PDB file of C-alpha atoms in Angstrom:
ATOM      1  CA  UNK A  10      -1.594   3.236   6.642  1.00  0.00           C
ATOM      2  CA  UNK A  11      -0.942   1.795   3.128  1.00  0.00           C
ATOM      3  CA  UNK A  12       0.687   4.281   1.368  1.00  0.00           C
ATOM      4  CA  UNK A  13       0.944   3.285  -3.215  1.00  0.00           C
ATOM      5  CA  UNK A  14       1.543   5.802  -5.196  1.00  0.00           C
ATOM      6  CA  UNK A  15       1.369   6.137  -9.894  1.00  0.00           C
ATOM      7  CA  UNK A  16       1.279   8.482 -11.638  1.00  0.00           C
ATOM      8  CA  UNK A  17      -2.602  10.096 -12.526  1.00  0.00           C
ATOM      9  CA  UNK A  18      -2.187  10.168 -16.159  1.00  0.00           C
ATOM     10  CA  UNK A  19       0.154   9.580 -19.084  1.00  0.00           C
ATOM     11  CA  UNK A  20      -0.297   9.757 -22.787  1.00  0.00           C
ATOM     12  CA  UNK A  21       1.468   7.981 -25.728  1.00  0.00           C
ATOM     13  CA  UNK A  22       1.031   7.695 -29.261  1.00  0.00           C
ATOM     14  CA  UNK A  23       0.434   4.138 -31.218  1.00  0.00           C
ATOM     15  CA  UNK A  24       3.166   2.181 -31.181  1.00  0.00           C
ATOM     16  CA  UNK A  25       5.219   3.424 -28.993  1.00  0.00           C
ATOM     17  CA  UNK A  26       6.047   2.664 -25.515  1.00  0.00           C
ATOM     18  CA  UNK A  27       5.275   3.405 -21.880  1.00  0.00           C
ATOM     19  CA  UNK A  28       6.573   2.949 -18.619  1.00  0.00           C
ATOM     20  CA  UNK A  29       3.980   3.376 -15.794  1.00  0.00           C
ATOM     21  CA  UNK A  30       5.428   3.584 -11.851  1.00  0.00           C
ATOM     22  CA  UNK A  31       3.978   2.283  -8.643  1.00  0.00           C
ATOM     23  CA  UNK A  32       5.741   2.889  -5.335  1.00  0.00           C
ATOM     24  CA  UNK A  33       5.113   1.336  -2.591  1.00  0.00           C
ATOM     25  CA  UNK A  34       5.157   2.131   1.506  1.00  0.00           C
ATOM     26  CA  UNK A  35       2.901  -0.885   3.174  1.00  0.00           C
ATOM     27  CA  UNK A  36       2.878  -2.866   6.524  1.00  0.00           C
ATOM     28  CA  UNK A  37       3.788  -5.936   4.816  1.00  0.00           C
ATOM     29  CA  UNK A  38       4.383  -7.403   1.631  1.00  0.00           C
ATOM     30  CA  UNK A  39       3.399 -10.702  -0.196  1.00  0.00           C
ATOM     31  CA  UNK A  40       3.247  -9.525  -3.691  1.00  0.00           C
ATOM     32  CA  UNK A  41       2.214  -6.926  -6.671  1.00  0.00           C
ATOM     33  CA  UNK A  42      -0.509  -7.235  -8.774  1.00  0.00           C
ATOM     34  CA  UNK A  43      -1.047  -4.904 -11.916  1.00  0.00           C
ATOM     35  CA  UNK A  44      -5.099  -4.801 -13.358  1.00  0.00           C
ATOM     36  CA  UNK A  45      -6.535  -3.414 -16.805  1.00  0.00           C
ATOM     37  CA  UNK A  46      -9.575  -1.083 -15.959  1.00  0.00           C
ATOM     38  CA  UNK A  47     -11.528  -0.061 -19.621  1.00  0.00           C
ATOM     39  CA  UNK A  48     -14.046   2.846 -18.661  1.00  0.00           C
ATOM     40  CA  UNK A  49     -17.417   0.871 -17.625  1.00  0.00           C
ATOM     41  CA  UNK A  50     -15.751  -2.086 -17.329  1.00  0.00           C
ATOM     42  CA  UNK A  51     -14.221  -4.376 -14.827  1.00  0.00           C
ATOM     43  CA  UNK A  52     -10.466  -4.581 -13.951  1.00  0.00           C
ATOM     44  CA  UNK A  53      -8.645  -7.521 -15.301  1.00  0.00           C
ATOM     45  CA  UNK A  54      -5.916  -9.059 -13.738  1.00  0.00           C
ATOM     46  CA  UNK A  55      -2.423  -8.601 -15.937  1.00  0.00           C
ATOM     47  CA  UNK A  56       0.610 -10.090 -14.046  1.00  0.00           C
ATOM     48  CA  UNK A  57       1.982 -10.631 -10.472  1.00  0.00           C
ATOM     49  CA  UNK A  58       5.028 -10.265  -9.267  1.00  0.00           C
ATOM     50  CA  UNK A  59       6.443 -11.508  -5.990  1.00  0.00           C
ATOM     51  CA  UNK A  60      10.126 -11.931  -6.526  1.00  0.00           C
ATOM     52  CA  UNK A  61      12.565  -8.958  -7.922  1.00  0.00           C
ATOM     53  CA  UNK A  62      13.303  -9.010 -11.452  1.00  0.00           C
ATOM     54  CA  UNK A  63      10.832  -9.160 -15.076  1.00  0.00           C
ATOM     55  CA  UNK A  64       7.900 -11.153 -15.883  1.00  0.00           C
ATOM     56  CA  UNK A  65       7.440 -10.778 -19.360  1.00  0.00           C
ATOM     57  CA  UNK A  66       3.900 -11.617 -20.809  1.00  0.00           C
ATOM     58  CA  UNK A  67       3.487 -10.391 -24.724  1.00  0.00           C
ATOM     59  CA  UNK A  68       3.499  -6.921 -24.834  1.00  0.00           C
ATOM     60  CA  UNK A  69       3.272  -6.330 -21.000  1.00  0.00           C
ATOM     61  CA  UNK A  70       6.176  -6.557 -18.969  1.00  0.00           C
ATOM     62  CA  UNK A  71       6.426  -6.405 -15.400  1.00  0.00           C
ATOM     63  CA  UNK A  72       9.225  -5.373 -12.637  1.00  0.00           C
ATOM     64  CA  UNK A  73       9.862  -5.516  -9.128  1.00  0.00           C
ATOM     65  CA  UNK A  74      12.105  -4.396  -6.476  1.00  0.00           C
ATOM     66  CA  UNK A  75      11.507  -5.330  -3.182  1.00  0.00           C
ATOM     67  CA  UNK A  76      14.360  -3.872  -1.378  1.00  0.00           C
ATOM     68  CA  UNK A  77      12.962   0.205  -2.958  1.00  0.00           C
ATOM     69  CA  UNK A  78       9.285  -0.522  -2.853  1.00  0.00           C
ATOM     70  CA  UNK A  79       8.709   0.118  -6.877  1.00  0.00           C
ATOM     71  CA  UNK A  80       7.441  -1.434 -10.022  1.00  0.00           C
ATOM     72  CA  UNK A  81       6.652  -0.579 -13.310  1.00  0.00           C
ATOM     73  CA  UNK A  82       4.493  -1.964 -15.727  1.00  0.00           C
ATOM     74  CA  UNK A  83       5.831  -1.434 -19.230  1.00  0.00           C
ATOM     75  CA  UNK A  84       3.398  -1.777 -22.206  1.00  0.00           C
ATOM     76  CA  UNK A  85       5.245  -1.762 -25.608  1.00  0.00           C
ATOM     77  CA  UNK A  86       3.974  -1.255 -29.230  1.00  0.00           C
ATOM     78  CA  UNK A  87       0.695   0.159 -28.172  1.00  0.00           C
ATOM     79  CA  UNK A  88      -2.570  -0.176 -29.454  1.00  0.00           C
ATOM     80  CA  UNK A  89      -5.235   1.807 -29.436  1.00  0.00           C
ATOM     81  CA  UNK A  90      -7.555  -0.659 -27.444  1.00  0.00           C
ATOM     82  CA  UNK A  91      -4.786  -0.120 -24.509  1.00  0.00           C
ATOM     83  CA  UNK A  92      -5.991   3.137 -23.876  1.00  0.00           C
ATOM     84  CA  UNK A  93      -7.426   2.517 -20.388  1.00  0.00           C
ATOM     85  CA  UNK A  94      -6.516   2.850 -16.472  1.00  0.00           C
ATOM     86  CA  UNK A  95      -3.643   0.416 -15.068  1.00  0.00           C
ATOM     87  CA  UNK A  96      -4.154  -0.171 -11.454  1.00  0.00           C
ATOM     88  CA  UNK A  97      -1.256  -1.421  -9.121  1.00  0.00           C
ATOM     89  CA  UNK A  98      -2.012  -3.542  -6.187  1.00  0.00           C
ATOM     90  CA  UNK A  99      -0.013  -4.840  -2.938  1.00  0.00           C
ATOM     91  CA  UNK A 100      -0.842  -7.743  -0.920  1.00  0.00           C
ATOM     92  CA  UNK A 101      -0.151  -7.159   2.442  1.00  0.00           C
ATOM     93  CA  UNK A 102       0.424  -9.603   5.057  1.00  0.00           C
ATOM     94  CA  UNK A 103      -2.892 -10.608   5.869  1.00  0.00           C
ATOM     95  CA  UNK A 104      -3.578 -11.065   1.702  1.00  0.00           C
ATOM     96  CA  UNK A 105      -5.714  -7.815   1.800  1.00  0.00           C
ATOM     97  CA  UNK A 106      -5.258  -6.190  -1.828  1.00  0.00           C
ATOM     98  CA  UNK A 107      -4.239  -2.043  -1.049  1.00  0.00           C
ATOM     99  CA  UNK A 108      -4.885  -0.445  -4.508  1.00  0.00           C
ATOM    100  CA  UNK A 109      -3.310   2.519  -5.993  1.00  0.00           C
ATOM    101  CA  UNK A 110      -5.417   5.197  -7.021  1.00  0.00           C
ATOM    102  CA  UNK A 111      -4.914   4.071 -11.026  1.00  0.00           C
ATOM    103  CA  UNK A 112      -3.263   5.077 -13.912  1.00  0.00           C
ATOM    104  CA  UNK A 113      -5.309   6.543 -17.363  1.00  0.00           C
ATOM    105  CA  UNK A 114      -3.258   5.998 -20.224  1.00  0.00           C
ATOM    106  CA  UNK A 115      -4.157   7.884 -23.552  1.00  0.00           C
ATOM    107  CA  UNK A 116      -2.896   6.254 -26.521  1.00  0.00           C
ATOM    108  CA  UNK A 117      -3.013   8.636 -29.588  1.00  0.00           C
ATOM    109  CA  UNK A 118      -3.049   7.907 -32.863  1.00  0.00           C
TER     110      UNK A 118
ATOM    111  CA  UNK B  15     -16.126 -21.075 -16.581  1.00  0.00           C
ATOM    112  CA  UNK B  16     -18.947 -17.961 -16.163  1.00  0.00           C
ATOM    113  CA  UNK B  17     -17.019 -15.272 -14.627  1.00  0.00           C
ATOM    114  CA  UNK B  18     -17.830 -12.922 -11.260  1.00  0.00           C
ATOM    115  CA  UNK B  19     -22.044 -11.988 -11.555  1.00  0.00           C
ATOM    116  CA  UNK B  20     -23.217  -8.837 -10.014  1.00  0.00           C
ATOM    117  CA  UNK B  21     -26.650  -7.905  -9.626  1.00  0.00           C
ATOM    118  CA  UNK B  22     -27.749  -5.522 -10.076  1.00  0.00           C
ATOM    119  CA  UNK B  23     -25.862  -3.825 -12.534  1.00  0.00           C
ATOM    120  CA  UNK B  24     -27.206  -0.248 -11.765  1.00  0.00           C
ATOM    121  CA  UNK B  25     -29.641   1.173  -8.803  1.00  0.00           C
ATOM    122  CA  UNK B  26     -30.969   4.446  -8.132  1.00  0.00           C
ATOM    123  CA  UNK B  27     -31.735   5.059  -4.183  1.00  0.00           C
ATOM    124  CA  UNK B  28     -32.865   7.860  -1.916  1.00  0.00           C
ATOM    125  CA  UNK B  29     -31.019   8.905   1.612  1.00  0.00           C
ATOM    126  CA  UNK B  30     -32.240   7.433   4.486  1.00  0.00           C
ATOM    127  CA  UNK B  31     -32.857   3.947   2.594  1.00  0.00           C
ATOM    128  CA  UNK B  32     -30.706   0.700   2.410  1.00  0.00           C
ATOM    129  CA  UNK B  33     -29.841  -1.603  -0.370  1.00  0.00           C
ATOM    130  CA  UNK B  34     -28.705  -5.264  -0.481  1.00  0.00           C
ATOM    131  CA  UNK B  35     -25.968  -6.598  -3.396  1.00  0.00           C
ATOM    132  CA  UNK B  36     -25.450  -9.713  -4.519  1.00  0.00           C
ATOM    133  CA  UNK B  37     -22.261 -11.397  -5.795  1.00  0.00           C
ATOM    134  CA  UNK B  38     -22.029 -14.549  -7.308  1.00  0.00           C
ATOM    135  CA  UNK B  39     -17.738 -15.522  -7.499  1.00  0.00           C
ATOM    136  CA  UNK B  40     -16.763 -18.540  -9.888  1.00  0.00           C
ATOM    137  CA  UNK B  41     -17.062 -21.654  -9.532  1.00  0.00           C
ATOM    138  CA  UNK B  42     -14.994 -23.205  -6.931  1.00  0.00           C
ATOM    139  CA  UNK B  43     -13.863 -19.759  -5.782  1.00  0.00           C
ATOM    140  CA  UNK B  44     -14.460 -19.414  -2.135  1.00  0.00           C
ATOM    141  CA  UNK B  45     -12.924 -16.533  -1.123  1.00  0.00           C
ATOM    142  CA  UNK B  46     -15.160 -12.836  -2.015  1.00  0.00           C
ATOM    143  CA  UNK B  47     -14.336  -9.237  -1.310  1.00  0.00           C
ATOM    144  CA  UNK B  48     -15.438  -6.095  -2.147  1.00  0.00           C
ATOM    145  CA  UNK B  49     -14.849  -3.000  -2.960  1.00  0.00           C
ATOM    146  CA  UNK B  50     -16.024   0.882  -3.411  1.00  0.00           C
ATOM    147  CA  UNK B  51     -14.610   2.482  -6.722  1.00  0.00           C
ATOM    148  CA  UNK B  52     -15.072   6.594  -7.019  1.00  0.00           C
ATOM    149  CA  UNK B  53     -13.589   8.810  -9.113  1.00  0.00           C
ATOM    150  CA  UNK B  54     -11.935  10.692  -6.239  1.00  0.00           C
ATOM    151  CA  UNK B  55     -10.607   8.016  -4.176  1.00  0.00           C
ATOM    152  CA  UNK B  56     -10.021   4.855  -6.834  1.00  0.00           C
ATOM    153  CA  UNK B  57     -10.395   1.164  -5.451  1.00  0.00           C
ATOM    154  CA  UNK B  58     -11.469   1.045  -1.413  1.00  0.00           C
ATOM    155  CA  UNK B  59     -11.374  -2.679   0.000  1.00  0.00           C
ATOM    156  CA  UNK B  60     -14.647  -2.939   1.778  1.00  0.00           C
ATOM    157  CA  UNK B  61     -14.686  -6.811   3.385  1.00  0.00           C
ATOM    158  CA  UNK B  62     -13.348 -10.502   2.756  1.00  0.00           C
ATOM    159  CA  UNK B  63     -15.211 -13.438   3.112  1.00  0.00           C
ATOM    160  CA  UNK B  64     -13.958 -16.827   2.879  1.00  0.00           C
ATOM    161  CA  UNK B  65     -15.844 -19.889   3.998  1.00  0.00           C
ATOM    162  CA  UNK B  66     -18.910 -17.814   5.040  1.00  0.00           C
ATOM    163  CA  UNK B  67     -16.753 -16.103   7.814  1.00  0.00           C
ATOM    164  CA  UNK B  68     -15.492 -12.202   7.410  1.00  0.00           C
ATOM    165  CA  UNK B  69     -12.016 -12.581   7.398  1.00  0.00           C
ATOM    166  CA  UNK B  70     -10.541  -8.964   6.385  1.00  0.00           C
ATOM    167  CA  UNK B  71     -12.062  -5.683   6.893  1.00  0.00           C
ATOM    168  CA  UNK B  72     -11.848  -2.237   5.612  1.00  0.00           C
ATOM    169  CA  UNK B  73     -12.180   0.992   6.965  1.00  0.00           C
ATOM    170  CA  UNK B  74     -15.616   1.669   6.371  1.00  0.00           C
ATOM    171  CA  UNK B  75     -18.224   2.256   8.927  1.00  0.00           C
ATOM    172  CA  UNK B  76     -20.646  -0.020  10.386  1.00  0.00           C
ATOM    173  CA  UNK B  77     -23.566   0.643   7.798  1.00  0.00           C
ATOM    174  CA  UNK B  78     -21.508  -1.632   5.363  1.00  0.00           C
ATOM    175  CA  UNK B  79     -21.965  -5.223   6.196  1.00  0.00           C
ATOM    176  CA  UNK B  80     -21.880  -8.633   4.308  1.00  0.00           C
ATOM    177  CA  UNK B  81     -22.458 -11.872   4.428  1.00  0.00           C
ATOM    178  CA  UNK B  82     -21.795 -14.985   2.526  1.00  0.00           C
ATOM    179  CA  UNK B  83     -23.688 -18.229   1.885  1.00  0.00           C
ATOM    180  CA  UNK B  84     -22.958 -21.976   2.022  1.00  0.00           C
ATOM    181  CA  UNK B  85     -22.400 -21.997  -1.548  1.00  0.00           C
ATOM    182  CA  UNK B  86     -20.102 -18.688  -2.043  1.00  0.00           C
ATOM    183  CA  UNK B  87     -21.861 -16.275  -3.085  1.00  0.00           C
ATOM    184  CA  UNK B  88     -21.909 -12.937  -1.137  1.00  0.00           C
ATOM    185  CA  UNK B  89     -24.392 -10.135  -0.233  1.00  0.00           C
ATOM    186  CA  UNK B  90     -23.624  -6.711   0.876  1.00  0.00           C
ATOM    187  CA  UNK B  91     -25.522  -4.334   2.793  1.00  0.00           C
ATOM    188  CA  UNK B  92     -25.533  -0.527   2.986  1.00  0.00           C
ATOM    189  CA  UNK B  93     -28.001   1.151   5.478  1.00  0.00           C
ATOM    190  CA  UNK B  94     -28.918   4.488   5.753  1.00  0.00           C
ATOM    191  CA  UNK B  95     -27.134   5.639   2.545  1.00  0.00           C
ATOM    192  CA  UNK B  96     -25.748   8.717   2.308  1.00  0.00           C
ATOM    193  CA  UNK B  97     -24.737  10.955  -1.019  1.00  0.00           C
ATOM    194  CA  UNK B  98     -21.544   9.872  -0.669  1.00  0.00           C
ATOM    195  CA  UNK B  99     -22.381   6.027  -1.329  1.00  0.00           C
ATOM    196  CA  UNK B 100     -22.788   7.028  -4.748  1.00  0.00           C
ATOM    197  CA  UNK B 101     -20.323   4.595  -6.231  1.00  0.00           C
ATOM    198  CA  UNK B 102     -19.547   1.930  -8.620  1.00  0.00           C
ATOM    199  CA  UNK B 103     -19.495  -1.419  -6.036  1.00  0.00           C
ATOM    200  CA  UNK B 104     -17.065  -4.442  -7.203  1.00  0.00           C
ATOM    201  CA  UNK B 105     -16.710  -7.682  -6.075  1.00  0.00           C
ATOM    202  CA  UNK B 106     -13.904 -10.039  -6.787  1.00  0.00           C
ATOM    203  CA  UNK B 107     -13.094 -13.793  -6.119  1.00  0.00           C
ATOM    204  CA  UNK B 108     -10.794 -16.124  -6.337  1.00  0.00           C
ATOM    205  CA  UNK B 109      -9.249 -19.664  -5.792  1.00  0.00           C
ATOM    206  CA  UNK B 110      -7.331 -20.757  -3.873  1.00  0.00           C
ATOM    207  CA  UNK B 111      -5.679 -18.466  -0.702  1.00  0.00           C
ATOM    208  CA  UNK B 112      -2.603 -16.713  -0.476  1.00  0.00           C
ATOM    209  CA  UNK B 113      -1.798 -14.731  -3.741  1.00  0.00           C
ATOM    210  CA  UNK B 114      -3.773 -15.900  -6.304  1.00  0.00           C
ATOM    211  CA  UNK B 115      -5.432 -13.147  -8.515  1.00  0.00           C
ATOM    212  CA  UNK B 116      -8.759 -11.652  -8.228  1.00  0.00           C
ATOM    213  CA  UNK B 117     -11.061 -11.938 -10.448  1.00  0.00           C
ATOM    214  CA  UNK B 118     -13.835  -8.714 -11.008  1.00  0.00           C
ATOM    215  CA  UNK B 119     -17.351  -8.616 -11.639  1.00  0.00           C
ATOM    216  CA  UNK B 120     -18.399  -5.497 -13.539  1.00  0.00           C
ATOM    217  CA  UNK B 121     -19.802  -3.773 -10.405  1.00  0.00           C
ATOM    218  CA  UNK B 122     -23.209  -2.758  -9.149  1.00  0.00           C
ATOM    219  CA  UNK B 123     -23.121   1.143  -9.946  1.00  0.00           C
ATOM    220  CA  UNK B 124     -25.170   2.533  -7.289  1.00  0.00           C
ATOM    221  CA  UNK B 125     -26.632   6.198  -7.223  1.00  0.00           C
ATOM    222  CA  UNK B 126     -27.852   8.330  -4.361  1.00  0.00           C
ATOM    223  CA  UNK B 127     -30.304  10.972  -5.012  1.00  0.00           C
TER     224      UNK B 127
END
């Protein structure tokens, strides 16, 4: 089975910044998607990674290592609006997408 | 470009009955899959279609099926439902194959009384 693993729950204050983990243990590989869940709302796609190393977008960053099956997703100066659930994703080999359970990040003020 | 459209957006059901969703995917998209989201047990992948044939599966017994249409969009089926198919139902598309991203529809939030 797929096995992805983040952390339930983290909180920060406004303008600070967090690091969230995904680990990974999957039959196959072909990529790592991170998503932006609001409460009620739909997830939206944030960044991909396929290759190791950062992918920088804004205020989001992105890493990858392929070879110890982990990423984070770093969101820096944070605003309240980011307060939502972060959702790492794998594509395995036959491009199904195995989701972590999710994220919820707090930001306080 | 209109986005992913689910319908509907919520539905209330009894045991015993079945219920049919629809998904339309954007424009040009011809790849749809779905998915269960519940509290407990986050994002499950239900089913792929591409080209109106299933081409990925979950693990989700028989009384989920799908279909899709000439022109995309995508239909799901639950039969007999249960209590525990209270969930929020999302479908996602997207262009191309391989690893391009999905993009979500807000969901069909289905209840079971």
């Amino acid at each position: 089975g797929q096995n992805i693993d983040q952390p339930t729950e983290m909180t920060a204050t406004e303008g600070a910044i967090v690091q969230i983990n995904c680990t990974y243990q999957t039959s196959g590989f072909n990529g790592l998607f991170w998503y932006q869940q609001h409460a009620g709302e739909a997830p939206t796609f944030l960044s991909y990674n396929v290759l190791d190393g950062l992918e920088e977008k804004g205020r989001f960053s992105s890493f990858l290592s392929r070879s110890k099956g982990y990423s984070y997703l770093l969101l820096k100066e944070l605003q309240m609006k980011d307060s939502a659930s972060y959702l790492c994703a794998v594509i395995l080999n036959d491009y199904k997408l195995s989701f972590g359970a999710g994220t919820t990040v707090t930001v306080r003020a | 470009k209109a986005g992913v459209t689910q319908t509907p957006r919520y539905l209330i059901k009894t045991r015993g009955q079945q219920v049919t969703l629809s998904c339309s995917p954007i424009s040009g998209h011809r790849s749809v899959s779905w998915y269960q989201q519940t509290p407990g047990q986050g994002l499950q992948f239900l089913f792929e279609y591409f080209s109106e044939t299933q081409r990925n599966k979950g693990n989700f017994p028989g009384r989920f099926s799908g279909r899709q249409f000439s022109n995309s969009r995508s239909e799901m089926n639950v039969s007999t439902l249960e209590l525990g198919d209270s969930a929020l139902y999302l479908c996602a598309s997207r262009g191309g194959d391989g690893n391009q991203p999905q993009h979500f529809g807000d969901g069909t939030r289905l209840s079971i009384l």
